[in-house]
CSV table of C-alpha atoms in Angstrom, one decimal:
chain,number,residue,atom,x,y,z
A,23,UNK,CA,-84.4,-0.3,28.7
A,24,UNK,CA,-87.9,0.9,28.9
A,25,UNK,CA,-88.8,4.3,30.6
A,26,UNK,CA,-90.0,4.8,33.9
A,27,UNK,CA,-92.8,7.7,34.4
A,28,UNK,CA,-93.4,8.5,38.1
A,29,UNK,CA,-96.0,11.6,38.4
A,30,UNK,CA,-96.3,13.3,41.8
A,31,UNK,CA,-99.0,16.3,41.3
A,32,UNK,CA,-97.3,18.8,39.0
A,33,UNK,CA,-94.0,17.2,38.8
A,34,UNK,CA,-93.1,14.4,36.2
A,35,UNK,CA,-90.0,12.3,36.9
A,36,UNK,CA,-88.6,10.8,33.6
A,37,UNK,CA,-85.9,7.9,33.6
A,38,UNK,CA,-84.5,5.9,31.0
A,39,UNK,CA,-85.1,5.9,27.1
A,40,UNK,CA,-87.7,7.5,25.5
A,41,UNK,CA,-88.8,7.0,22.0
A,42,UNK,CA,-92.0,5.7,20.1
A,43,UNK,CA,-92.5,2.9,21.9
A,44,UNK,CA,-93.5,4.5,25.2
A,45,UNK,CA,-93.9,8.3,23.7
A,46,UNK,CA,-97.8,7.8,23.8
A,47,UNK,CA,-97.8,6.7,27.5
A,48,UNK,CA,-95.6,9.7,28.6
A,49,UNK,CA,-97.5,12.1,26.4
A,50,UNK,CA,-100.5,10.8,28.3
A,51,UNK,CA,-99.3,11.5,31.7
A,52,UNK,CA,-98.1,14.9,30.8
A,53,UNK,CA,-101.5,15.7,29.3
A,54,UNK,CA,-103.3,14.5,32.5
A,55,UNK,CA,-100.6,16.5,34.6
A,56,UNK,CA,-101.4,19.4,32.5
A,57,UNK,CA,-105.0,19.5,32.7
A,58,UNK,CA,-106.6,23.0,33.3
A,59,UNK,CA,-103.5,24.7,32.2
A,60,UNK,CA,-101.0,24.5,34.7
A,61,UNK,CA,-97.2,24.3,35.0
A,62,UNK,CA,-95.7,21.1,35.1
A,63,UNK,CA,-92.1,20.4,36.1
A,64,UNK,CA,-90.6,17.3,34.0
A,65,UNK,CA,-87.4,16.1,35.8
A,66,UNK,CA,-85.3,14.9,32.7
A,67,UNK,CA,-82.3,14.1,35.1
A,68,UNK,CA,-82.8,10.2,34.7
A,69,UNK,CA,-83.3,10.2,30.9
A,70,UNK,CA,-80.8,8.5,29.2
A,71,UNK,CA,-82.1,8.8,25.4
A,72,UNK,CA,-84.7,10.5,23.8
A,73,UNK,CA,-85.4,11.0,20.0
A,74,UNK,CA,-87.8,13.2,17.9
A,75,UNK,CA,-90.9,10.9,18.8
A,76,UNK,CA,-90.1,11.2,22.4
A,77,UNK,CA,-89.6,15.2,22.0
A,78,UNK,CA,-92.7,15.8,19.8
A,79,UNK,CA,-94.7,13.8,22.3
A,80,UNK,CA,-93.9,16.0,25.0
A,81,UNK,CA,-94.6,19.3,22.9
A,82,UNK,CA,-97.9,17.8,21.3
A,83,UNK,CA,-99.0,16.9,25.1
A,84,UNK,CA,-98.4,20.4,26.8
A,85,UNK,CA,-99.7,22.4,23.6
A,86,UNK,CA,-103.0,20.1,23.9
A,87,UNK,CA,-103.9,21.8,27.3
A,88,UNK,CA,-104.3,25.5,26.8
A,89,UNK,CA,-102.4,27.6,29.1
A,90,UNK,CA,-100.3,24.6,30.1
A,91,UNK,CA,-96.5,25.1,30.5
A,92,UNK,CA,-93.7,22.3,30.8
A,93,UNK,CA,-90.6,23.3,33.0
A,94,UNK,CA,-87.8,20.8,31.8
A,95,UNK,CA,-85.1,20.2,34.6
A,96,UNK,CA,-81.9,18.9,34.2
A,97,UNK,CA,-82.0,18.2,30.5
A,98,UNK,CA,-78.6,16.4,29.3
A,99,UNK,CA,-76.6,18.8,26.9
A,100,UNK,CA,-76.9,16.8,23.7
A,101,UNK,CA,-80.7,16.6,24.1
A,102,UNK,CA,-80.5,20.5,24.4
A,103,UNK,CA,-78.8,20.6,21.1
A,104,UNK,CA,-81.3,18.5,19.6
A,105,UNK,CA,-84.3,20.4,20.9
A,106,UNK,CA,-82.4,23.7,19.4
A,107,UNK,CA,-82.3,21.8,15.8
A,108,UNK,CA,-86.1,21.1,16.4
A,109,UNK,CA,-86.9,24.4,17.2
A,110,UNK,CA,-88.0,23.3,20.8
A,111,UNK,CA,-86.0,25.7,22.7
A,112,UNK,CA,-87.9,28.8,21.4
A,113,UNK,CA,-91.2,27.6,22.5
A,114,UNK,CA,-93.3,29.5,24.9
A,115,UNK,CA,-94.9,26.6,26.5
A,116,UNK,CA,-91.6,24.9,27.4
A,117,UNK,CA,-89.0,26.4,29.8
A,118,UNK,CA,-85.8,25.0,31.0
A,119,UNK,CA,-84.3,24.7,34.5
A,120,UNK,CA,-80.8,23.3,35.7
A,121,UNK,CA,-81.0,20.8,38.7
A,122,UNK,CA,-81.1,23.3,42.0
A,123,UNK,CA,-78.6,23.2,44.7
B,9,UNK,CA,-71.3,-18.1,35.4
B,10,UNK,CA,-67.9,-17.2,37.3
B,11,UNK,CA,-66.8,-13.8,37.8
B,12,UNK,CA,-64.2,-14.1,35.3
B,13,UNK,CA,-66.5,-14.2,32.4
B,14,UNK,CA,-68.4,-11.2,33.3
B,15,UNK,CA,-67.4,-7.9,31.2
B,16,UNK,CA,-67.2,-4.7,33.0
B,17,UNK,CA,-70.4,-3.9,31.5
B,18,UNK,CA,-72.3,-6.3,32.9
B,19,UNK,CA,-70.6,-5.9,36.2
B,20,UNK,CA,-71.5,-2.4,36.5
B,21,UNK,CA,-75.0,-3.3,35.5
B,22,UNK,CA,-75.3,-6.2,38.3
B,23,UNK,CA,-74.1,-3.8,40.8
B,24,UNK,CA,-76.4,-1.0,40.0
B,25,UNK,CA,-79.3,-3.4,40.1
B,26,UNK,CA,-78.1,-4.6,43.3
B,27,UNK,CA,-78.1,-1.3,44.7
B,28,UNK,CA,-81.5,-0.3,43.0
B,29,UNK,CA,-80.6,2.7,41.3
B,30,UNK,CA,-80.7,4.2,37.8
B,31,UNK,CA,-78.0,5.0,35.5
B,32,UNK,CA,-78.3,8.4,36.1
B,33,UNK,CA,-77.7,7.9,39.9
B,34,UNK,CA,-74.8,5.6,39.0
B,35,UNK,CA,-73.4,8.0,36.9
B,36,UNK,CA,-73.5,10.7,39.6
B,37,UNK,CA,-71.9,8.2,42.2
B,38,UNK,CA,-69.0,7.4,39.5
B,39,UNK,CA,-68.6,11.2,38.8
B,40,UNK,CA,-69.0,10.7,35.2
B,41,UNK,CA,-72.0,12.0,32.7
B,42,UNK,CA,-74.7,10.0,32.4
B,43,UNK,CA,-74.0,9.5,28.7
B,44,UNK,CA,-70.5,8.2,29.5
B,45,UNK,CA,-72.0,5.8,32.2
B,46,UNK,CA,-74.6,4.3,29.9
B,47,UNK,CA,-72.1,3.7,27.3
B,48,UNK,CA,-69.9,1.7,29.8
B,49,UNK,CA,-72.9,-0.4,30.6
B,50,UNK,CA,-73.4,-1.2,27.0
B,51,UNK,CA,-69.4,-1.9,26.5
B,52,UNK,CA,-69.5,0.9,24.0
B,53,UNK,CA,-67.0,2.9,25.9
B,54,UNK,CA,-64.4,2.4,28.1
B,55,UNK,CA,-63.6,4.3,31.7
B,56,UNK,CA,-60.4,6.3,31.5
B,57,UNK,CA,-57.8,5.5,34.0
B,58,UNK,CA,-58.7,8.5,36.2
B,59,UNK,CA,-62.1,6.8,37.0
B,60,UNK,CA,-60.6,3.0,37.8
B,61,UNK,CA,-60.3,3.5,41.4
B,62,UNK,CA,-63.9,4.9,41.9
B,63,UNK,CA,-65.4,2.5,39.8
B,64,UNK,CA,-63.4,-0.7,41.3
B,65,UNK,CA,-64.3,0.5,44.6
B,66,UNK,CA,-67.9,1.1,43.7
B,67,UNK,CA,-67.9,-2.5,42.6
B,68,UNK,CA,-66.2,-3.9,45.5
B,69,UNK,CA,-63.0,-5.2,43.9
B,70,UNK,CA,-59.6,-4.6,43.5
B,71,UNK,CA,-58.4,-2.4,40.4
B,72,UNK,CA,-56.4,-5.4,39.2
B,73,UNK,CA,-59.6,-7.8,39.3
B,74,UNK,CA,-61.4,-5.1,37.2
B,75,UNK,CA,-58.4,-4.7,34.5
B,76,UNK,CA,-58.9,-8.4,34.5
B,77,UNK,CA,-62.0,-8.2,33.1
B,78,UNK,CA,-61.3,-5.4,30.9
B,79,UNK,CA,-58.4,-7.4,29.1
B,80,UNK,CA,-55.6,-5.1,30.1
B,81,UNK,CA,-54.0,-7.4,32.5
B,82,UNK,CA,-53.7,-11.4,31.9
B,83,UNK,CA,-54.5,-13.8,34.6
B,84,UNK,CA,-50.9,-14.4,35.2
B,85,UNK,CA,-50.1,-10.7,35.8
B,86,UNK,CA,-53.2,-10.1,37.7
B,87,UNK,CA,-52.2,-13.0,40.0
B,88,UNK,CA,-48.8,-12.0,40.3
B,89,UNK,CA,-50.0,-8.3,41.2
B,90,UNK,CA,-52.2,-9.6,43.8
B,91,UNK,CA,-49.9,-11.9,45.7
B,92,UNK,CA,-47.6,-8.8,46.3
B,93,UNK,CA,-50.2,-6.1,47.0
B,94,UNK,CA,-52.7,-8.5,48.7
B,95,UNK,CA,-50.1,-8.7,51.7
B,96,UNK,CA,-51.3,-5.0,52.4
B,97,UNK,CA,-54.8,-6.2,53.4
B,98,UNK,CA,-58.3,-6.4,51.1
B,99,UNK,CA,-58.2,-3.4,49.0
B,100,UNK,CA,-55.6,-1.3,51.0
B,101,UNK,CA,-53.3,-1.1,48.3
B,102,UNK,CA,-55.7,0.9,46.0
B,103,UNK,CA,-56.9,2.7,48.7
B,104,UNK,CA,-53.3,4.2,49.5
B,105,UNK,CA,-52.6,4.6,45.9
B,106,UNK,CA,-55.4,6.9,45.7
B,107,UNK,CA,-53.9,9.1,48.1
B,108,UNK,CA,-50.8,9.7,46.1
B,109,UNK,CA,-50.6,12.4,43.8
B,110,UNK,CA,-51.4,12.7,39.9
B,111,UNK,CA,-53.4,10.3,37.6
B,112,UNK,CA,-53.5,6.4,38.1
B,113,UNK,CA,-50.3,5.3,36.7
B,114,UNK,CA,-48.3,8.2,38.6
B,115,UNK,CA,-49.9,7.3,41.8
B,116,UNK,CA,-48.8,3.6,41.4
B,117,UNK,CA,-45.6,4.4,40.9
B,118,UNK,CA,-45.3,6.8,43.8
B,119,UNK,CA,-47.0,4.0,45.8
B,120,UNK,CA,-44.4,1.4,44.8
B,121,UNK,CA,-41.5,3.7,45.4
B,122,UNK,CA,-42.6,4.8,48.9
B,123,UNK,CA,-43.6,1.1,49.9
B,124,UNK,CA,-40.2,0.0,48.8
B,125,UNK,CA,-38.5,3.1,50.7
B,126,UNK,CA,-40.5,2.0,53.9
B,127,UNK,CA,-39.4,-1.5,53.5
B,128,UNK,CA,-42.6,-2.9,52.8
B,129,UNK,CA,-41.8,-4.0,49.3
B,130,UNK,CA,-38.5,-5.9,48.3
B,131,UNK,CA,-37.0,-4.4,45.4
B,132,UNK,CA,-37.6,-7.5,43.5
B,133,UNK,CA,-41.2,-7.2,44.0
B,134,UNK,CA,-41.3,-3.6,43.2
B,135,UNK,CA,-39.4,-4.7,39.8
B,136,UNK,CA,-42.2,-6.9,39.3
B,137,UNK,CA,-45.1,-4.8,40.0
B,138,UNK,CA,-43.5,-1.8,37.6
B,139,UNK,CA,-43.4,-4.4,34.9
B,140,UNK,CA,-46.8,-5.2,35.0
B,141,UNK,CA,-47.8,-1.5,35.5
B,142,UNK,CA,-45.8,-0.6,32.2
B,143,UNK,CA,-47.8,-3.3,30.3
B,144,UNK,CA,-51.1,-2.2,31.6
B,145,UNK,CA,-49.9,1.5,30.3
B,146,UNK,CA,-49.2,0.6,27.1
B,147,UNK,CA,-52.3,-1.6,26.2
B,148,UNK,CA,-54.3,1.6,27.7
B,149,UNK,CA,-52.5,3.5,25.3
B,150,UNK,CA,-52.7,1.4,22.3
B,151,UNK,CA,-56.3,0.9,23.0
B,152,UNK,CA,-57.2,4.6,23.0
B,153,UNK,CA,-55.3,5.2,19.8
B,154,UNK,CA,-56.8,2.3,18.0
B,155,UNK,CA,-60.3,3.7,18.9
B,156,UNK,CA,-63.2,1.3,17.0
B,157,UNK,CA,-63.1,-1.7,15.1
B,158,UNK,CA,-64.3,-2.4,11.7
B,159,UNK,CA,-67.6,-4.0,12.1
B,160,UNK,CA,-70.3,-5.0,9.8
B,161,UNK,CA,-73.8,-6.2,11.3
B,162,UNK,CA,-76.7,-7.3,10.1
B,163,UNK,CA,-79.8,-7.4,12.3
B,164,UNK,CA,-83.4,-8.4,11.6
B,165,UNK,CA,-85.9,-6.4,13.4
B,166,UNK,CA,-89.7,-6.6,14.0
B,167,UNK,CA,-91.8,-4.0,12.0
B,168,UNK,CA,-93.2,-2.5,15.4
B,169,UNK,CA,-92.2,0.2,18.0
B,170,UNK,CA,-89.7,-2.1,19.9
B,171,UNK,CA,-87.6,-1.8,16.7
B,172,UNK,CA,-85.8,1.4,17.3
B,173,UNK,CA,-84.5,0.5,20.9
B,174,UNK,CA,-83.1,-2.9,19.5
B,175,UNK,CA,-81.3,-1.2,16.5
B,176,UNK,CA,-80.0,1.5,18.7
B,177,UNK,CA,-78.4,-1.1,21.1
B,178,UNK,CA,-76.8,-3.1,18.0
B,179,UNK,CA,-75.4,0.1,16.4
B,180,UNK,CA,-73.8,1.4,19.9
B,181,UNK,CA,-72.2,-2.2,20.2
B,182,UNK,CA,-70.9,-2.2,16.6
B,183,UNK,CA,-69.5,1.4,16.8
B,184,UNK,CA,-67.7,0.8,20.4
B,185,UNK,CA,-64.9,3.0,20.8
B,186,UNK,CA,-66.0,5.7,18.2
B,187,UNK,CA,-65.9,9.4,20.2
B,188,UNK,CA,-68.7,9.8,22.4
B,189,UNK,CA,-70.4,12.7,20.7
B,190,UNK,CA,-70.5,10.8,17.0
B,191,UNK,CA,-71.6,7.7,19.0
B,192,UNK,CA,-74.6,9.7,20.3
B,193,UNK,CA,-75.4,11.1,17.0
B,194,UNK,CA,-75.1,7.7,15.3
B,195,UNK,CA,-77.7,6.3,18.0
B,196,UNK,CA,-80.0,9.2,17.3
B,197,UNK,CA,-79.8,8.9,13.5
B,198,UNK,CA,-80.5,5.1,14.0
B,199,UNK,CA,-83.7,5.5,15.9
B,200,UNK,CA,-84.7,8.2,13.7
B,201,UNK,CA,-84.5,6.2,10.5
B,202,UNK,CA,-85.8,3.0,12.3
B,203,UNK,CA,-88.8,4.9,13.5
B,204,UNK,CA,-89.7,6.4,10.2
B,205,UNK,CA,-89.4,2.7,8.8
B,206,UNK,CA,-92.0,1.1,11.2
B,207,UNK,CA,-94.3,4.3,11.3
B,208,UNK,CA,-94.6,3.8,7.6
B,209,UNK,CA,-94.9,0.2,7.5
B,210,UNK,CA,-98.3,-1.3,6.8
B,211,UNK,CA,-99.6,-3.3,9.8
B,212,UNK,CA,-99.2,-6.8,8.5
B,213,UNK,CA,-95.3,-5.9,7.5
B,214,UNK,CA,-92.6,-8.5,7.8
B,215,UNK,CA,-89.6,-7.2,9.7
B,216,UNK,CA,-87.1,-4.7,8.6
B,217,UNK,CA,-83.3,-5.3,8.1
B,218,UNK,CA,-80.6,-3.3,9.8
B,219,UNK,CA,-77.2,-2.9,8.2
B,220,UNK,CA,-74.3,-1.3,10.0
B,221,UNK,CA,-70.9,-0.8,8.6
B,222,UNK,CA,-68.0,0.7,10.7
B,223,UNK,CA,-64.7,1.4,8.9
B,224,UNK,CA,-61.8,3.6,9.6
B,225,UNK,CA,-63.5,7.0,8.4
B,226,UNK,CA,-67.1,6.2,8.1
B,227,UNK,CA,-70.0,4.7,10.0
B,228,UNK,CA,-73.0,3.8,7.6
B,229,UNK,CA,-76.3,2.5,8.5
B,230,UNK,CA,-79.2,1.1,6.2
B,231,UNK,CA,-82.6,0.2,6.9
B,232,UNK,CA,-84.0,-2.1,4.6
B,233,UNK,CA,-88.2,-2.5,4.4
B,234,UNK,CA,-89.5,-5.2,2.3
B,235,UNK,CA,-92.1,-3.3,1.0
B,236,UNK,CA,-92.2,-0.1,-1.2
B,237,UNK,CA,-94.3,2.7,0.7
B,238,UNK,CA,-96.6,4.3,-1.6
B,239,UNK,CA,-95.6,7.7,-1.0
B,240,UNK,CA,-91.8,8.9,0.2
B,241,UNK,CA,-91.4,9.9,4.0
B,242,UNK,CA,-92.5,13.7,4.7
B,243,UNK,CA,-90.3,15.7,6.2
B,244,UNK,CA,-91.1,18.1,9.1
B,245,UNK,CA,-94.4,16.0,10.1
B,246,UNK,CA,-94.8,15.5,13.9
B,247,UNK,CA,-95.6,12.0,13.8
B,248,UNK,CA,-92.3,10.4,13.8
B,249,UNK,CA,-91.6,11.1,10.3
B,250,UNK,CA,-89.3,14.0,11.1
B,251,UNK,CA,-86.0,14.0,9.1
B,252,UNK,CA,-84.6,17.7,10.6
B,253,UNK,CA,-82.3,15.7,12.8
B,254,UNK,CA,-81.1,13.3,10.1
B,255,UNK,CA,-80.5,16.4,7.8
B,256,UNK,CA,-78.7,18.3,10.5
B,257,UNK,CA,-76.6,15.4,12.0
B,258,UNK,CA,-75.6,13.0,9.2
B,259,UNK,CA,-72.7,13.6,7.0
B,260,UNK,CA,-74.8,12.2,4.2
B,261,UNK,CA,-78.3,10.3,4.0
B,262,UNK,CA,-80.7,9.2,1.5
B,263,UNK,CA,-83.6,6.8,0.5
B,264,UNK,CA,-84.0,4.7,-2.6
B,265,UNK,CA,-85.8,1.8,-4.0
B,266,UNK,CA,-83.7,-1.2,-4.5
B,267,UNK,CA,-85.5,-4.0,-6.3
B,268,UNK,CA,-88.5,-4.9,-3.9
B,269,UNK,CA,-87.0,-3.1,-1.2
B,270,UNK,CA,-86.9,0.3,0.2
B,271,UNK,CA,-83.5,1.4,1.5
B,272,UNK,CA,-83.0,4.5,3.7
B,273,UNK,CA,-79.3,5.1,4.9
B,274,UNK,CA,-77.2,7.8,6.9
B,275,UNK,CA,-73.5,8.0,6.9
B,276,UNK,CA,-71.5,9.8,9.6
B,277,UNK,CA,-67.8,10.6,9.2
B,278,UNK,CA,-65.5,9.5,11.7
B,279,UNK,CA,-62.4,11.3,12.8
B,280,UNK,CA,-59.7,9.7,10.5
B,281,UNK,CA,-56.7,11.5,11.2
B,282,UNK,CA,-56.9,11.4,15.2
B,283,UNK,CA,-57.8,7.5,15.6
B,284,UNK,CA,-54.0,7.0,14.6
B,285,UNK,CA,-55.1,3.6,13.6
B,286,UNK,CA,-52.2,1.4,12.1
B,287,UNK,CA,-52.4,0.5,8.3
């Protein structure tokens, strides 16, 4: 079950399982989208699994682009809990949003 | 491969691929959390009766056929029920049942009573259907209280980035029936330990071995590496060797040299009292 990344301008759609196998690819997509220090939305609605490798990759990618910010959309409840343990719910460069509507 | 051989998880996956949708989308259509849907596909968890109608309709089959795949009816019972309910038209019985009040079994009983009252079922047929329903309900209840089974699994994994995904799948299947939040924690902890093992191993390393033990009150996972790393895994490093999740979620965990191997492990306590398992 590999992840699928769809990038459309400032929105990235992630689907599937995210771990050490595909974290570099995802980090690259996010770095590219964040270039210039912009805000990028990452739709996590289709993510079925993510571990610390995946989460660290997300963070490192946005942190590497000065001024950039990620808005994580529709993050599953248990992933929010994990991000809390890792202190990732208190970062300036990562925000959260539920699915609109 | 005939239809009879496919498990519910396989059928769900087949249908989802036919529809060309993701697991998250399938979960939305079946009105369940995506974590639950994913566990169904992996055969690590079973849908509750209140989902049966929705799922069987989504799969394009009767509830009876679905329950056959689930081993909640045997072939004789399924055939007996379908001979009677099939008279109402393809999938009509389930459609009508869905309009009754209450949960699945209440709905079925209400429909059977109403059909007899309206002269569409004989009292003999009603008795047959009620008997099958009783047995399904009993088996469902038994399955809920016995929860998970004792399991022991040993699996060889390559010392490369594909290992964590393979390990997660193996653990989830071995621990099928464990309460969802614990199953998800076990899956995550497995991914953390296996990732640590492959990140720490040299490029030419032979594989690693996964050892999973599921018992009545504990799930234990060991990751065995054939070589001894020169330094232990540092905690807090942002390169896949973060132990914070292991520390936060595991009941107990550790790592030790054993002969010419290095074993890292975690244990998760399982809710013994509520599983109601027979001695």
